[in-house]
Coordinates of C-alpha atoms in Angstrom, one line a residue:
M1 CA 0.0 0.0 0.0
F2 CA 2.8 2.3 0.9
C3 CA 4.6 1.6 -2.4
K4 CA 1.4 2.4 -4.4
K5 CA 1.1 5.8 -2.7
L6 CA 4.8 6.5 -3.3
I7 CA 4.5 5.6 -7.0
L8 CA 1.4 7.7 -7.3
N9 CA 3.0 10.7 -5.6
L10 CA 6.1 10.4 -7.9
F11 CA 3.9 10.2 -11.0
T12 CA 1.9 13.3 -9.9
Y13 CA 5.1 15.2 -9.1
S14 CA 6.6 14.3 -12.5
Q15 CA 3.4 15.4 -14.3
S16 CA 3.4 18.7 -12.4
T17 CA 7.1 19.2 -13.1
R18 CA 6.6 18.7 -16.9
Y19 CA 3.7 21.1 -16.8
N20 CA 5.7 23.8 -15.0
V21 CA 8.6 23.3 -17.4
A22 CA 6.3 23.7 -20.4
I23 CA 4.8 26.9 -18.9
A24 CA 8.3 28.3 -18.2
R25 CA 9.4 27.5 -21.8
R26 CA 6.4 29.3 -23.3
T27 CA 6.9 32.2 -21.0
Y28 CA 10.6 32.5 -22.0
Q29 CA 9.8 32.3 -25.7
K30 CA 7.1 35.0 -25.4
T31 CA 9.5 37.2 -23.3
S32 CA 12.4 36.7 -25.8
I33 CA 10.1 37.6 -28.8
N34 CA 8.8 40.7 -27.0
Y35 CA 12.3 41.7 -26.1
A36 CA 13.5 41.3 -29.8
Q37 CA 10.5 43.3 -31.0
N38 CA 11.1 46.1 -28.5
K39 CA 14.8 46.1 -29.3
K40 CA 14.1 46.5 -33.0
K41 CA 11.7 49.4 -32.3
E42 CA 14.3 51.1 -30.2
D43 CA 17.0 50.6 -32.8
D44 CA 14.7 52.1 -35.5
K45 CA 14.2 55.2 -33.4
K46 CA 17.9 55.7 -32.9
P47 CA 19.9 57.8 -35.5
P48 CA 22.1 55.7 -37.8
S49 CA 25.6 55.2 -36.3
E50 CA 28.9 55.5 -38.2
V51 CA 30.1 52.3 -39.8
T52 CA 33.8 51.6 -39.8
V53 CA 35.0 49.8 -42.9
K54 CA 38.2 47.8 -42.7
H55 CA 40.3 48.4 -45.7
T56 CA 41.7 45.3 -47.4
F57 CA 44.3 44.8 -50.0
E58 CA 41.7 44.4 -52.8
N59 CA 40.0 47.7 -52.3
A60 CA 43.1 49.9 -51.8
Q61 CA 43.0 52.9 -54.1
V62 CA 46.7 53.5 -54.3
K63 CA 48.7 50.3 -54.7
N64 CA 52.4 50.8 -53.9
R65 CA 55.0 49.7 -51.4
N66 CA 54.2 52.4 -48.9
T67 CA 50.5 51.6 -48.8
Y68 CA 51.3 47.8 -48.5
M69 CA 53.6 48.4 -45.5
D70 CA 51.2 50.8 -43.9
M71 CA 48.4 48.2 -44.0
V72 CA 50.6 45.5 -42.5
Q73 CA 51.7 47.9 -39.7
L74 CA 48.1 48.9 -39.1
Y75 CA 47.1 45.3 -38.6
I76 CA 50.0 44.8 -36.1
D77 CA 49.2 47.9 -34.1
H78 CA 45.4 47.3 -34.2
D79 CA 45.2 43.8 -32.9
V80 CA 47.5 43.0 -30.0
H81 CA 46.5 39.3 -29.9
R82 CA 46.9 39.0 -33.7
R83 CA 43.6 37.3 -34.3
G84 CA 43.3 35.9 -37.9
H85 CA 46.9 36.4 -38.6
V86 CA 47.1 33.3 -40.9
E87 CA 44.2 34.6 -43.1
F88 CA 45.8 38.1 -43.1
I89 CA 49.2 36.7 -44.3
Y90 CA 47.5 34.6 -47.1
S91 CA 45.6 37.7 -48.3
A92 CA 48.8 39.7 -48.2
L93 CA 50.7 37.1 -50.2
K94 CA 47.9 36.9 -52.8
N95 CA 48.0 40.7 -53.5
M96 CA 51.7 41.1 -53.5
E97 CA 52.1 41.3 -57.3
S98 CA 49.4 43.9 -57.6
F99 CA 51.4 46.2 -55.2
N100 CA 54.7 45.3 -57.0
V101 CA 56.3 44.1 -53.8
H102 CA 56.6 40.4 -54.7
K103 CA 60.4 40.7 -55.0
D104 CA 61.0 42.8 -51.9
L105 CA 62.7 41.0 -49.0
E106 CA 61.7 43.6 -46.4
V107 CA 58.1 43.0 -47.2
Y108 CA 58.3 39.3 -46.6
K109 CA 60.1 39.9 -43.3
S110 CA 57.3 42.2 -42.2
L111 CA 54.8 39.5 -42.9
I112 CA 56.8 37.0 -40.8
D113 CA 56.8 39.7 -38.0
V114 CA 52.9 39.4 -38.0
L115 CA 53.2 35.9 -36.4
P116 CA 53.1 35.9 -32.6
K117 CA 56.4 35.2 -30.8
G118 CA 56.9 32.4 -28.4
K119 CA 53.4 30.9 -28.7
F120 CA 54.2 28.2 -31.3
L121 CA 57.4 26.9 -29.7
P122 CA 57.3 23.1 -29.2
T123 CA 57.9 21.9 -25.6
N124 CA 58.7 18.2 -26.3
V125 CA 59.9 15.9 -29.0
I126 CA 56.4 14.8 -30.1
Q127 CA 55.3 18.3 -30.8
S128 CA 58.4 19.2 -32.7
E129 CA 58.2 16.1 -35.0
F130 CA 54.5 16.2 -35.5
M131 CA 54.3 19.8 -36.7
H132 CA 53.1 21.7 -33.7
Y133 CA 50.5 24.3 -34.8
P134 CA 50.4 23.0 -38.4
K135 CA 48.3 25.8 -39.8
Q136 CA 50.7 28.5 -38.8
Q137 CA 53.8 26.5 -39.9
Q138 CA 52.3 25.7 -43.3
C139 CA 51.5 29.4 -43.7
A140 CA 55.2 30.3 -43.1
I141 CA 56.3 27.5 -45.5
D142 CA 54.0 28.9 -48.2
L143 CA 55.5 32.4 -47.6
L144 CA 59.0 31.0 -48.1
E145 CA 57.8 29.0 -51.2
Q146 CA 56.5 32.2 -52.8
M147 CA 59.9 33.9 -52.0
E148 CA 61.6 31.0 -53.8
D149 CA 59.3 31.2 -56.8
N150 CA 60.0 34.9 -57.2
G151 CA 63.8 34.5 -56.8
V152 CA 64.0 36.3 -53.5
M153 CA 66.9 35.0 -51.3
P154 CA 66.4 35.3 -47.5
D155 CA 69.1 36.6 -45.2
G156 CA 70.3 35.9 -41.7
E157 CA 67.7 38.1 -40.0
M158 CA 64.9 36.0 -41.4
E159 CA 66.5 32.9 -39.8
D160 CA 66.4 34.7 -36.4
M161 CA 62.8 35.6 -36.9
L162 CA 61.7 32.1 -37.8
L163 CA 63.7 30.8 -34.8
N164 CA 61.9 33.1 -32.4
V165 CA 58.5 32.1 -33.8
F166 CA 58.8 28.3 -34.4
G167 CA 62.0 27.3 -32.6
K168 CA 65.0 25.5 -34.0
R169 CA 63.0 22.3 -34.8
G170 CA 60.2 24.1 -36.7
F171 CA 59.5 23.0 -40.3
P172 CA 59.7 26.6 -41.7
L173 CA 63.3 26.9 -40.4
R174 CA 64.1 23.6 -42.2
K175 CA 62.7 25.1 -45.3
Y176 CA 64.8 28.2 -44.8
W177 CA 68.0 26.0 -44.5
R178 CA 67.2 24.2 -47.7
M179 CA 66.7 27.5 -49.6
M180 CA 70.0 28.8 -48.3
Y181 CA 71.7 25.7 -49.5
W182 CA 70.3 25.6 -53.1
M183 CA 69.5 29.2 -54.0
P184 CA 73.1 30.5 -53.9
K185 CA 74.2 27.5 -56.1
F186 CA 71.6 28.4 -58.8
K187 CA 71.8 32.1 -58.5
N188 CA 74.9 32.4 -60.8
A189 CA 74.6 29.1 -62.6
S190 CA 73.4 30.5 -65.9
P191 CA 76.2 31.6 -68.3
W192 CA 73.9 34.3 -69.8
A193 CA 73.5 36.7 -66.9
V194 CA 70.3 38.8 -67.0
P195 CA 69.9 41.8 -64.7
N196 CA 67.3 41.4 -61.9
P197 CA 64.9 43.1 -62.6
P198 CA 65.4 43.0 -66.4
P199 CA 65.4 46.2 -68.4
N200 CA 62.1 47.5 -69.8
D201 CA 63.6 48.8 -73.0
A202 CA 62.7 46.5 -75.9
L203 CA 65.9 47.2 -77.8
E204 CA 68.1 46.2 -74.8
L205 CA 66.1 43.0 -74.3
A206 CA 66.5 42.2 -78.0
K207 CA 70.3 42.7 -77.8
M208 CA 70.5 40.3 -74.8
A209 CA 68.2 37.7 -76.5
I210 CA 70.1 37.7 -79.8
S211 CA 73.4 37.5 -78.0
R212 CA 72.2 34.5 -76.0
I213 CA 70.9 32.6 -79.1
S214 CA 74.0 33.3 -81.2
S215 CA 76.5 32.4 -78.3
P216 CA 77.4 28.9 -79.7
D217 CA 79.4 30.7 -82.4
V218 CA 81.9 33.0 -80.7
Q219 CA 82.6 34.8 -83.9
A220 CA 78.9 36.0 -84.3
Q221 CA 78.7 39.7 -84.9
Q222 CA 75.6 41.7 -83.7
T223 CA 74.5 44.6 -85.9
I224 CA 71.7 47.1 -85.3
Y225 CA 69.9 48.3 -88.5
Q226 CA 67.2 50.9 -88.9
T227 CA 64.3 50.3 -91.3
S228 CA 64.3 54.0 -92.2
D229 CA 67.6 53.5 -94.1
I230 CA 65.6 51.5 -96.7
A231 CA 63.8 53.7 -99.2
D232 CA 60.6 51.7 -99.6
S233 CA 60.2 50.7 -95.9
I234 CA 56.8 51.3 -94.2
D235 CA 57.7 50.6 -90.5
D236 CA 60.1 52.9 -88.7
T237 CA 61.8 50.6 -86.2
W238 CA 65.0 48.9 -85.3
I239 CA 66.4 45.5 -86.2
V240 CA 68.9 43.6 -84.1
S241 CA 70.7 41.1 -86.5
S242 CA 73.4 38.5 -85.8
Q243 CA 75.6 36.8 -88.4
S244 CA 79.0 35.2 -88.2
P245 CA 81.7 34.9 -90.8
T246 CA 80.9 31.1 -91.0
Q247 CA 77.3 31.9 -91.8
K248 CA 78.4 34.3 -94.5
V249 CA 80.5 31.6 -96.2
L250 CA 77.6 29.1 -96.0
L251 CA 75.3 31.7 -97.5
S252 CA 77.7 32.4 -100.3
Q253 CA 77.7 28.6 -101.1
H254 CA 73.9 28.5 -101.3
D255 CA 72.4 27.5 -104.7
P256 CA 70.6 30.6 -106.1
K257 CA 67.9 28.3 -107.5
Q258 CA 66.9 27.1 -104.1
P259 CA 64.7 29.3 -101.9
I260 CA 65.6 30.7 -98.6
Y261 CA 63.0 30.8 -95.8
I262 CA 62.3 33.3 -93.1
E263 CA 60.8 31.4 -90.2
G264 CA 59.3 32.6 -86.9
S265 CA 58.4 34.1 -84.7
F266 CA 60.0 32.1 -81.9
R267 CA 60.1 33.0 -78.3
V268 CA 63.0 33.4 -75.9
W269 CA 62.5 34.3 -72.2
L270 CA 64.7 36.7 -70.3
R271 CA 63.4 36.1 -66.7
N272 CA 59.8 37.3 -67.0
K273 CA 60.3 39.2 -70.3
C274 CA 59.6 37.6 -73.7
V275 CA 61.4 38.4 -77.0
N276 CA 60.3 37.2 -80.4
Y277 CA 63.0 36.4 -83.0
F278 CA 63.2 35.1 -86.6
I279 CA 65.7 33.0 -88.5
L280 CA 66.9 32.9 -92.0
R281 CA 67.1 29.2 -93.0
G282 CA 68.2 27.3 -96.1
N283 CA 67.5 23.7 -97.1
P284 CA 69.6 21.0 -95.2
R285 CA 72.8 19.9 -96.9
P286 CA 73.5 16.3 -97.8
V287 CA 75.1 14.4 -95.0
D288 CA 78.3 12.5 -95.6
N289 CA 77.6 9.0 -94.2
S290 CA 81.3 8.2 -94.0
I291 CA 81.7 10.4 -91.0
E292 CA 81.9 8.2 -87.9
D293 CA 80.0 9.1 -84.8
S294 CA 82.3 9.4 -81.9
D295 CA 79.5 8.3 -79.5
D296 CA 78.7 5.1 -81.4
V297 CA 80.1 2.1 -79.5
S298 CA 78.4 -0.6 -81.6
N299 CA 81.6 -1.4 -83.5
I300 CA 84.6 -0.8 -81.3
K301 CA 87.9 -1.6 -83.0
V302 CA 90.6 -3.0 -80.8
P303 CA 94.1 -2.1 -82.0
I304 CA 95.6 -5.4 -80.8
F305 CA 93.5 -7.5 -83.2
N306 CA 93.5 -5.1 -86.1
F307 CA 96.8 -5.7 -87.8
A308 CA 96.0 -4.1 -91.1
S309 CA 96.0 -0.3 -91.0
Q310 CA 92.6 1.2 -91.8
P311 CA 92.6 3.9 -94.4
K312 CA 91.4 7.3 -93.1
K313 CA 89.4 9.8 -94.9
L314 CA 89.6 13.6 -94.2
V315 CA 86.1 15.0 -94.0
K316 CA 85.2 18.5 -93.1
V317 CA 83.3 18.6 -89.8
P318 CA 79.9 20.5 -90.2
S319 CA 79.6 23.7 -88.4
V320 CA 77.1 24.4 -85.6
H321 CA 74.8 26.2 -88.0
E322 CA 74.3 23.1 -90.2
Q323 CA 71.4 21.4 -88.5
S324 CA 69.4 18.4 -89.6
D325 CA 66.4 20.5 -90.6
G326 CA 68.3 23.2 -92.4
V327 CA 71.2 25.6 -92.4
I328 CA 70.8 28.8 -90.3
Y329 CA 72.3 31.8 -92.1
S330 CA 71.2 34.6 -89.8
L331 CA 68.7 35.6 -87.1
C332 CA 67.2 38.8 -85.9
A333 CA 64.6 40.5 -83.7
T334 CA 62.7 43.6 -84.8
G335 CA 60.7 46.2 -82.9
T336 CA 57.4 45.4 -84.6
S337 CA 57.9 41.8 -85.7
S338 CA 56.1 42.7 -88.9
K339 CA 56.7 41.4 -92.4
D340 CA 57.8 44.8 -93.6
S341 CA 60.5 45.0 -91.0
L342 CA 61.7 41.5 -92.0
L343 CA 61.8 42.6 -95.6
S344 CA 64.0 45.6 -94.6
W345 CA 66.2 43.1 -92.7
I346 CA 66.8 41.2 -96.0
R347 CA 67.6 44.4 -97.8
H348 CA 70.3 45.2 -95.2
L349 CA 71.7 41.7 -95.5
E350 CA 72.0 41.9 -99.3
K351 CA 74.7 44.6 -98.8
D352 CA 77.0 42.0 -97.2
N353 CA 75.6 38.9 -98.9
S354 CA 75.2 39.4 -102.6
V355 CA 73.7 35.9 -103.2
L356 CA 70.4 37.1 -101.6
Q357 CA 69.8 39.3 -104.6
H358 CA 69.4 36.2 -106.8
C359 CA 67.7 33.9 -104.3
P360 CA 63.9 33.7 -103.8
V361 CA 63.0 34.5 -100.2
V362 CA 59.9 32.7 -98.8
F363 CA 58.1 34.1 -95.7
T364 CA 56.8 31.2 -93.6
L365 CA 55.6 33.2 -90.6
R366 CA 53.2 32.1 -88.0
T367 CA 50.4 34.2 -86.4
A368 CA 51.8 37.4 -85.0
E369 CA 52.3 37.2 -81.2
K370 CA 51.6 40.7 -80.0
E371 CA 50.3 42.1 -76.8
V372 CA 46.6 42.8 -76.6
S373 CA 46.0 46.6 -76.6
V374 CA 42.8 48.2 -75.5
V375 CA 41.3 50.4 -78.2
T376 CA 38.9 53.1 -77.0
E377 CA 35.8 53.3 -79.2
P378 CA 34.8 56.8 -80.4
E379 CA 31.7 58.3 -79.1
P380 CA 28.5 58.4 -81.3
D381 CA 28.7 62.2 -81.7
K382 CA 32.2 62.0 -83.1
L383 CA 31.2 59.3 -85.5
D384 CA 28.4 61.4 -86.8
A385 CA 30.7 64.4 -87.2
K386 CA 33.1 62.2 -89.3

């Protein structure tokens, strides 16, 4: 009997508790709805407050180095705890080229300075080997990777900065050490040194490009012509031509009945600058099969077993200009890369190579590779006036 009364009392208590909870929930919902409505009415009555807009790299009006550094310094001074520093660094790396600071070492060091100091240091072996704070370490590695892609070599101060942020076992510091091992080796590895940054003058770039292409023949002579020296020329531009004494001899031996081809344009890159050039080519010469290839080891003759002396034949070794697809007589780069400028180039070469006056010249040019220029359309009023 006692157990039945106890169970009945507990059931009645639970029912009343559920009922009270439901009433309290409805009361809270009504109260929150009324509070939100009253808050909205009060906000509508208030005058509009000033809105502070955070300037980002995308909506900056003036994009230069000073503006970029000011925005980085503004972020450092504004947020002491450096919240969102990884997102800020990625945004800064993305917009570096638009500010023309993608090859500035001081700018990269200012971005590393954004990272908090002493917070990402590992305290044990497990943290150091399993990439403690992987998001921040990967961000620093991507920054160093962008430096490497743009040819920016770090210095000793950057090593100290990475050491203070990630410690001596951090992965960004290992990336720094690999860069400092390989980048000095490749910095001066090219035999054709190009200034960094390369010149913006098209004539100087053409001189450097033609000199690089004609470097296999040390006797190659570079000459600069002007199309205005030709009476019937249309374009008024320059021509950078290269021809060696060996090429002049080969051209003088050319059969006048055979055509000579002008081929191009071809591309050569000087860092991030592109130069188009053309070649003057003749048909390939017949190859003397009696010439033995020094690299062929299929029939090695051992002097011990060859008692009879083998007759030797004197054969003239072909020059570097005699290729399998033709003989290269000259090459050039013009200011406009037009057909008229190439015709003026042939007229200039005829002064030193008289055989060109009797040979047919065939232009086998590809589609002109020129930069796209924006042409402003005239207004309708001006069209009506014309």
